[in-house]
CSV table of C-alpha atoms in Angstrom, one decimal:
chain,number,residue,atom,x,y,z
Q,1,UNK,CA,15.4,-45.0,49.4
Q,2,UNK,CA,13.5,-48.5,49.9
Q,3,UNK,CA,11.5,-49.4,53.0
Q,4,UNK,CA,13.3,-52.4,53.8
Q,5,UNK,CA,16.3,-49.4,54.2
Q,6,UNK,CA,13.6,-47.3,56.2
Q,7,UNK,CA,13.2,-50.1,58.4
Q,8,UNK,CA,17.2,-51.1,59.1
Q,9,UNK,CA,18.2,-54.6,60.0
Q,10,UNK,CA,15.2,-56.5,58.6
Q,11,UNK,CA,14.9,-58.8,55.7
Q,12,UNK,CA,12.2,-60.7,53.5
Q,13,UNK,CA,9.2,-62.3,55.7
Q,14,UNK,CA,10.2,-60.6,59.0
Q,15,UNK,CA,7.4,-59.9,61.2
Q,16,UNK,CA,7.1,-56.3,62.4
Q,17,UNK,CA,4.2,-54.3,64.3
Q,18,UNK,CA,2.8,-50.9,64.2
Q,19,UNK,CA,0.6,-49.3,66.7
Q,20,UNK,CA,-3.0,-48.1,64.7
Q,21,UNK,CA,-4.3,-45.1,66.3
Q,22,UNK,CA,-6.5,-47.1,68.6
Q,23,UNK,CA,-3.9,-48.7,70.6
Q,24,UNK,CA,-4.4,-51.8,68.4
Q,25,UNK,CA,-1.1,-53.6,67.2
Q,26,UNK,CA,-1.1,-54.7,63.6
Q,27,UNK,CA,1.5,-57.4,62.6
Q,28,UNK,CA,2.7,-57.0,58.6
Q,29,UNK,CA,5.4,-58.7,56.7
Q,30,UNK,CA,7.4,-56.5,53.9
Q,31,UNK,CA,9.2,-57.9,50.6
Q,32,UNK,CA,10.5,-56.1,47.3
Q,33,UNK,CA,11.4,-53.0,46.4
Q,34,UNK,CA,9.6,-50.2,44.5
Q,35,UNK,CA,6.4,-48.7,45.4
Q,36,UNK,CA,4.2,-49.6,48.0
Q,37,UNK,CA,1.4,-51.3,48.0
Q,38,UNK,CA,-0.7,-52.8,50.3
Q,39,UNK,CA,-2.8,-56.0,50.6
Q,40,UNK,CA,-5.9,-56.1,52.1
Q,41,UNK,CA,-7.4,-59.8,52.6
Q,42,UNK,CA,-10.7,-60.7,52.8
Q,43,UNK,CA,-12.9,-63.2,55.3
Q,44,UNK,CA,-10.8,-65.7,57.0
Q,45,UNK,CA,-7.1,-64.9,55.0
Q,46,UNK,CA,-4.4,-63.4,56.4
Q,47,UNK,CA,-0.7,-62.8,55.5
Q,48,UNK,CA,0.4,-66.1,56.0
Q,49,UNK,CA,-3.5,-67.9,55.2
Q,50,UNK,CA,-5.4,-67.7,51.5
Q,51,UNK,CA,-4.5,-66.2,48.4
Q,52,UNK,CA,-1.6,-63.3,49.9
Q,53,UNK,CA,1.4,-65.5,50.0
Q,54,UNK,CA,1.1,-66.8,46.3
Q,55,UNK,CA,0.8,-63.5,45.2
Q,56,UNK,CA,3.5,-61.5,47.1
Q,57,UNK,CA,6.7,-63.2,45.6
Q,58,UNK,CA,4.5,-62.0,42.1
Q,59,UNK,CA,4.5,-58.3,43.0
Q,60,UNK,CA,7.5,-58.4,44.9
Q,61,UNK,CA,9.5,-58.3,41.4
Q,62,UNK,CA,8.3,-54.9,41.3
Q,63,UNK,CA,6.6,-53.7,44.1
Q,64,UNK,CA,7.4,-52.9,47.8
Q,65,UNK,CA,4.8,-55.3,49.3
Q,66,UNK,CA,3.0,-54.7,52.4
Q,67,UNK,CA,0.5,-57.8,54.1
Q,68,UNK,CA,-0.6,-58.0,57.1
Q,69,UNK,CA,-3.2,-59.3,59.5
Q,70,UNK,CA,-6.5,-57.6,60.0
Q,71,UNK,CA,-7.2,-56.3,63.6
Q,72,UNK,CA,-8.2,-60.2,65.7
Q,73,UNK,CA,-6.2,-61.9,63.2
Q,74,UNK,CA,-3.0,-63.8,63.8
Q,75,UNK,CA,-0.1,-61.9,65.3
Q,76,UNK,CA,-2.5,-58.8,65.3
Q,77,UNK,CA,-4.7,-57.3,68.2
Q,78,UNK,CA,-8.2,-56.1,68.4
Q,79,UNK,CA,-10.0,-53.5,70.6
Q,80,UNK,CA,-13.6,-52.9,71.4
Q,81,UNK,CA,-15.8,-51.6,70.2
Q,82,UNK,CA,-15.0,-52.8,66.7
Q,83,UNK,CA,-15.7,-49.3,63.9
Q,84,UNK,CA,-15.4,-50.2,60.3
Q,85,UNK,CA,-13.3,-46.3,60.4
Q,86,UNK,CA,-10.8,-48.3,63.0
Q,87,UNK,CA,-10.1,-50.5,60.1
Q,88,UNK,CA,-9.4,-47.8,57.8
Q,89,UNK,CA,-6.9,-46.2,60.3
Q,90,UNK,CA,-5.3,-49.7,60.6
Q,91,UNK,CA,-4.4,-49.3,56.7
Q,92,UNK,CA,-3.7,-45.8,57.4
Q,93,UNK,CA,-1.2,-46.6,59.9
Q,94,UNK,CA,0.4,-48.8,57.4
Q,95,UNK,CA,1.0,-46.4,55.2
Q,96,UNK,CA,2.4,-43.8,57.4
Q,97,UNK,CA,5.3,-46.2,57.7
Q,98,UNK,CA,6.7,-45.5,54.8
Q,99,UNK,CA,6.8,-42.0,53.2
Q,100,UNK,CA,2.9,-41.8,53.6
Q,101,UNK,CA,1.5,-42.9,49.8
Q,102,UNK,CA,0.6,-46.0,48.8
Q,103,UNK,CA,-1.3,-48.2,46.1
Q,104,UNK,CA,-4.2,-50.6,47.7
Q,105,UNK,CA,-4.9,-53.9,46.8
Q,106,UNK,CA,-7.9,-55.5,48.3
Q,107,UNK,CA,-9.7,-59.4,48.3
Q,108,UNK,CA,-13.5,-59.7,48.6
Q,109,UNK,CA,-14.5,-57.8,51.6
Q,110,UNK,CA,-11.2,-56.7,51.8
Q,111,UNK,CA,-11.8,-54.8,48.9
Q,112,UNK,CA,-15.0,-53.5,49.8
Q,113,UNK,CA,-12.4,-52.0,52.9
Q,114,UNK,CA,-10.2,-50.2,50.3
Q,115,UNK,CA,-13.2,-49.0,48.9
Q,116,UNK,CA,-14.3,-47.3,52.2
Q,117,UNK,CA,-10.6,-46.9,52.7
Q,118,UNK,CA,-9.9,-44.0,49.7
Q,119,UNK,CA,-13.8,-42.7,49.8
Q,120,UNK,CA,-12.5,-41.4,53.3
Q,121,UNK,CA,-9.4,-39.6,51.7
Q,122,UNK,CA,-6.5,-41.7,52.5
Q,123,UNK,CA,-3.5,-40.9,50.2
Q,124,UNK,CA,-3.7,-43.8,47.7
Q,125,UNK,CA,-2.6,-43.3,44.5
Q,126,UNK,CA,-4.4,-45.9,42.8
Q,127,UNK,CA,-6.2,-48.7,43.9
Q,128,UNK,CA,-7.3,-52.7,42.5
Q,129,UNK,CA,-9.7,-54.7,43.5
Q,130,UNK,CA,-10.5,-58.2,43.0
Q,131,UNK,CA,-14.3,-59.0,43.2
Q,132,UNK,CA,-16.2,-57.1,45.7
Q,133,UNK,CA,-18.9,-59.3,46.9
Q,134,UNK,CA,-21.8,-57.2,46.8
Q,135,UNK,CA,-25.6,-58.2,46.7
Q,136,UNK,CA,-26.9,-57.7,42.8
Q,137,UNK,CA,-30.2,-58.8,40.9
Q,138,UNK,CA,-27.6,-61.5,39.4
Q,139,UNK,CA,-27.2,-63.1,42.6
Q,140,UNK,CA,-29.4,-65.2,44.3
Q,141,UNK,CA,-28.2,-65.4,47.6
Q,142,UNK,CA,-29.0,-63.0,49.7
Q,143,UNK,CA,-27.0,-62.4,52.9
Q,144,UNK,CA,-29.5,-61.9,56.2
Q,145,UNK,CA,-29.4,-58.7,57.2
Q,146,UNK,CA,-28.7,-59.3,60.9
Q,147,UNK,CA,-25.8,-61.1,59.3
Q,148,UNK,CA,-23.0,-59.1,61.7
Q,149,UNK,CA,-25.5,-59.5,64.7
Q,150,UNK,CA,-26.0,-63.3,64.8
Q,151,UNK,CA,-22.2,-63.4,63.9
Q,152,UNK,CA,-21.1,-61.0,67.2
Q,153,UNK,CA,-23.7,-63.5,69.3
Q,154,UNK,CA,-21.9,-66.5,68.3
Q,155,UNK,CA,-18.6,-65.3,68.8
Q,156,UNK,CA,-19.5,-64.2,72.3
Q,157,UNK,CA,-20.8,-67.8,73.0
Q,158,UNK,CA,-17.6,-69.3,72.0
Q,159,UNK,CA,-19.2,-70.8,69.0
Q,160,UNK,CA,-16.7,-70.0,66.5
Q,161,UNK,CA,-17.2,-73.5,64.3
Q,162,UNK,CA,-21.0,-72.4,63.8
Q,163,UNK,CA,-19.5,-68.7,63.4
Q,164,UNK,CA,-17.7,-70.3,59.9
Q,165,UNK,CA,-20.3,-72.2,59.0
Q,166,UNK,CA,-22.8,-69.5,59.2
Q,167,UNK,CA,-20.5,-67.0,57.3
Q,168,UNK,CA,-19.8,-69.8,54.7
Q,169,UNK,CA,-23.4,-71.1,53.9
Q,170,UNK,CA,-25.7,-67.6,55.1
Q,171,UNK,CA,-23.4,-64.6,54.2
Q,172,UNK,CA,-21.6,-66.2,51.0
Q,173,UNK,CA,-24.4,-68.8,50.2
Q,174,UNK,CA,-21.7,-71.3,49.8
Q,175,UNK,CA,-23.6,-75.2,49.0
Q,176,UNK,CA,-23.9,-77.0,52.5
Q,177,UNK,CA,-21.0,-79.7,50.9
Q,178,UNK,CA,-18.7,-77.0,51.2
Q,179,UNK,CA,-18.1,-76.6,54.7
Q,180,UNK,CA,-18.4,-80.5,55.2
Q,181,UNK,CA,-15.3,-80.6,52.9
Q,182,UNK,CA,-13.6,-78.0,54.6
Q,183,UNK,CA,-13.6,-79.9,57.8
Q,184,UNK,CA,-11.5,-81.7,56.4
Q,185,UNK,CA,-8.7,-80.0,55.6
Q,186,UNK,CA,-5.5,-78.1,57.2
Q,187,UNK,CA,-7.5,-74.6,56.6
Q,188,UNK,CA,-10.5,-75.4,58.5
Q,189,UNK,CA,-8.3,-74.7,61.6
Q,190,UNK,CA,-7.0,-71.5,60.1
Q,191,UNK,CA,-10.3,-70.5,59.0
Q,192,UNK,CA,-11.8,-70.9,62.8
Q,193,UNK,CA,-8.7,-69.2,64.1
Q,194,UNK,CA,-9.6,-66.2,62.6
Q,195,UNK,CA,-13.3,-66.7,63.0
Q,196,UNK,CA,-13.2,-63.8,65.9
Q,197,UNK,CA,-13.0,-61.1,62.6
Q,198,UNK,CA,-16.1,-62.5,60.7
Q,199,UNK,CA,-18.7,-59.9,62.6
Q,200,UNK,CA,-16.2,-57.5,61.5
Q,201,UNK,CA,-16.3,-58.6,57.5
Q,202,UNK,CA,-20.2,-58.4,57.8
Q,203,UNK,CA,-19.5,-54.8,59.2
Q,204,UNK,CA,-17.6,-53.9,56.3
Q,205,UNK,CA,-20.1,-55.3,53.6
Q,206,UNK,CA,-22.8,-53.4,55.7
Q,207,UNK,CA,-26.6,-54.1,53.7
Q,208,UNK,CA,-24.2,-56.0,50.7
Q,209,UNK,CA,-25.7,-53.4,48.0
Q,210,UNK,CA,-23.2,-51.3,45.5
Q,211,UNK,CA,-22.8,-48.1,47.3
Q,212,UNK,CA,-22.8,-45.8,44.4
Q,213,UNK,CA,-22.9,-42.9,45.8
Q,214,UNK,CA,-19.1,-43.6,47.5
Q,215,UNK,CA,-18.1,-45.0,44.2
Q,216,UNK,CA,-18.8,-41.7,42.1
Q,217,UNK,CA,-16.9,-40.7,44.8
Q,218,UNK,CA,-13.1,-42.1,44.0
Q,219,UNK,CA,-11.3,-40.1,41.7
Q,220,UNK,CA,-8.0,-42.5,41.8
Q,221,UNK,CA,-6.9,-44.9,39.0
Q,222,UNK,CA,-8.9,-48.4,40.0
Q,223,UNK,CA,-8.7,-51.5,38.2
Q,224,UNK,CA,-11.7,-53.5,39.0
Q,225,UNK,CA,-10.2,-58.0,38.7
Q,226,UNK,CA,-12.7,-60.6,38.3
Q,227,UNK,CA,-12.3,-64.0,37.6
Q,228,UNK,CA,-13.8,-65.9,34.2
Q,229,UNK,CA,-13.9,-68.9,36.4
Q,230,UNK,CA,-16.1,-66.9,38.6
Q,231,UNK,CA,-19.5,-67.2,38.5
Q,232,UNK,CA,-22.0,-65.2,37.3
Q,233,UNK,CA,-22.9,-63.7,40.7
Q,234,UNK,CA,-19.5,-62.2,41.3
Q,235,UNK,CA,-18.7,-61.5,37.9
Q,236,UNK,CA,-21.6,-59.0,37.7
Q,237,UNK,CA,-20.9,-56.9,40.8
Q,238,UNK,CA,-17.3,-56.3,39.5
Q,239,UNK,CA,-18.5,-55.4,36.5
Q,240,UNK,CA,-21.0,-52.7,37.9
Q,241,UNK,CA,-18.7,-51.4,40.2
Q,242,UNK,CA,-16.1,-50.7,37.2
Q,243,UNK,CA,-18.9,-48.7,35.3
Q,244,UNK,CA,-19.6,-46.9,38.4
Q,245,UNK,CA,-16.0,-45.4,39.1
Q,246,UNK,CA,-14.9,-42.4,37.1
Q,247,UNK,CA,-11.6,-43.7,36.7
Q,248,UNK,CA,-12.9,-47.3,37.0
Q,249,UNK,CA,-11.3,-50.2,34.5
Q,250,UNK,CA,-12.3,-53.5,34.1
């Protein structure tokens, strides 16, 4: 049994849809064979945008690989009014598509969603994260904390340039050369196509602090990735959020 046989007549890199239980269509691509295991992208990224289509081939070799397109990102939908639980049922949906158990692999805010996503009891059998970008004493940006507010405004406006820019230089802290540089480049398009989910990655990170509480939480196997190119200020949180999990590795 494989899920590419599960779902007949598809190959590699075909796009397919399921419905989450909102009414909201989420578009996913599958490749491999072997046990699930879904990946979960943070701000901007997608399926086909940032780090998930260097790294599917990768697990592919041993993994059935699920990525797909958070809800108001690229071939997926969105409904109103946005619920950090909606996203979970969007991964929850995923999983049901195949026989209902699945390891998580989540990006940034993304992984702050897997987080939420197993503290709320979906069946994932283990989970890994790669640098949850929470607010610690070892960072010195702090994100505002109308962050998802001003973000929703913007959006609304049809501002979604100074949506970016704000999410890049208020809620990451990003220098101001950053988005300059951006501009000019092929993803600056992508990034700004996808601007319409930012309010929703704010919602996710919530006040930015380590929830520890939910942490203690997660019995499952997680392996907690950060980078030693990564600065300090993500380095840290990683690190706390391993020491936090009972079955937390670093």
């Amino acid at each position: 049994w494989t899920l590419q046989k599960y779902l007949k007549g598809t190959s590699n890199d075909d796009m397919h849809t399921v419905i989450s239980k909102d009414g909201t269509k989420i578009a996913y691509k599958i490749n491999g064979n072997g046990p699930v295991i879904i990946l979960v992208d943070g701000a901007f990224c997608s399926k086909d945008f940032g780090p998930t289509p260097k790294l599917v081939p990768v697990l592919a070799n041993n993994f059935t690989v699920i990525s797909y397109a958070r809800r108001a990102r690229g071939d997926s939908s969105d409904t109103q009014p946005y619920s950090v639980q909606r996203e979970i049922e969007d991964i929850e949906a995923l999983i049901n598509i195949g026989r209902g158990t699945a390891y998580l692999y989540g990006v940034s805010s993304g992984a702050v969603l897997c987080i939420e996503a197993v503290a709320s009891g979906l069946p994932v059998k283990k989970l890994a994260i790669f640098e949850p970008p929470y607010y610690t004493d070892s960072r010195r940006h702090e994100p505002p904390p109308d962050a998802e507010h001003q973000l929703n405004k913007m959006i609304a406006e049809g501002r979604k340039k100074d949506a970016v820019k704000f999410y890049l230089r208020k809620v990451i802290g990003v220098p101001a050369i950053v988005p300059f540089i951006l501009r000019l480049t092929p993803n600056w398009s992508k990034m700004i196509a996808n601007a319409n989910s930012l309010p929703y990655d704010a919602a996710v990170m919530g006040n930015f602090k380590v929830p520890e509480n939910i942490l203690e939480s997660i019995k499952i196997p997680v392996m907690v990735i950060a980078s030693a190119k990564s600065p300090k200020s993500l380095r840290k949180p990683s690190q706390i959020v391993a020491e936090l999990l009972p079955a937390g590795t670093q």
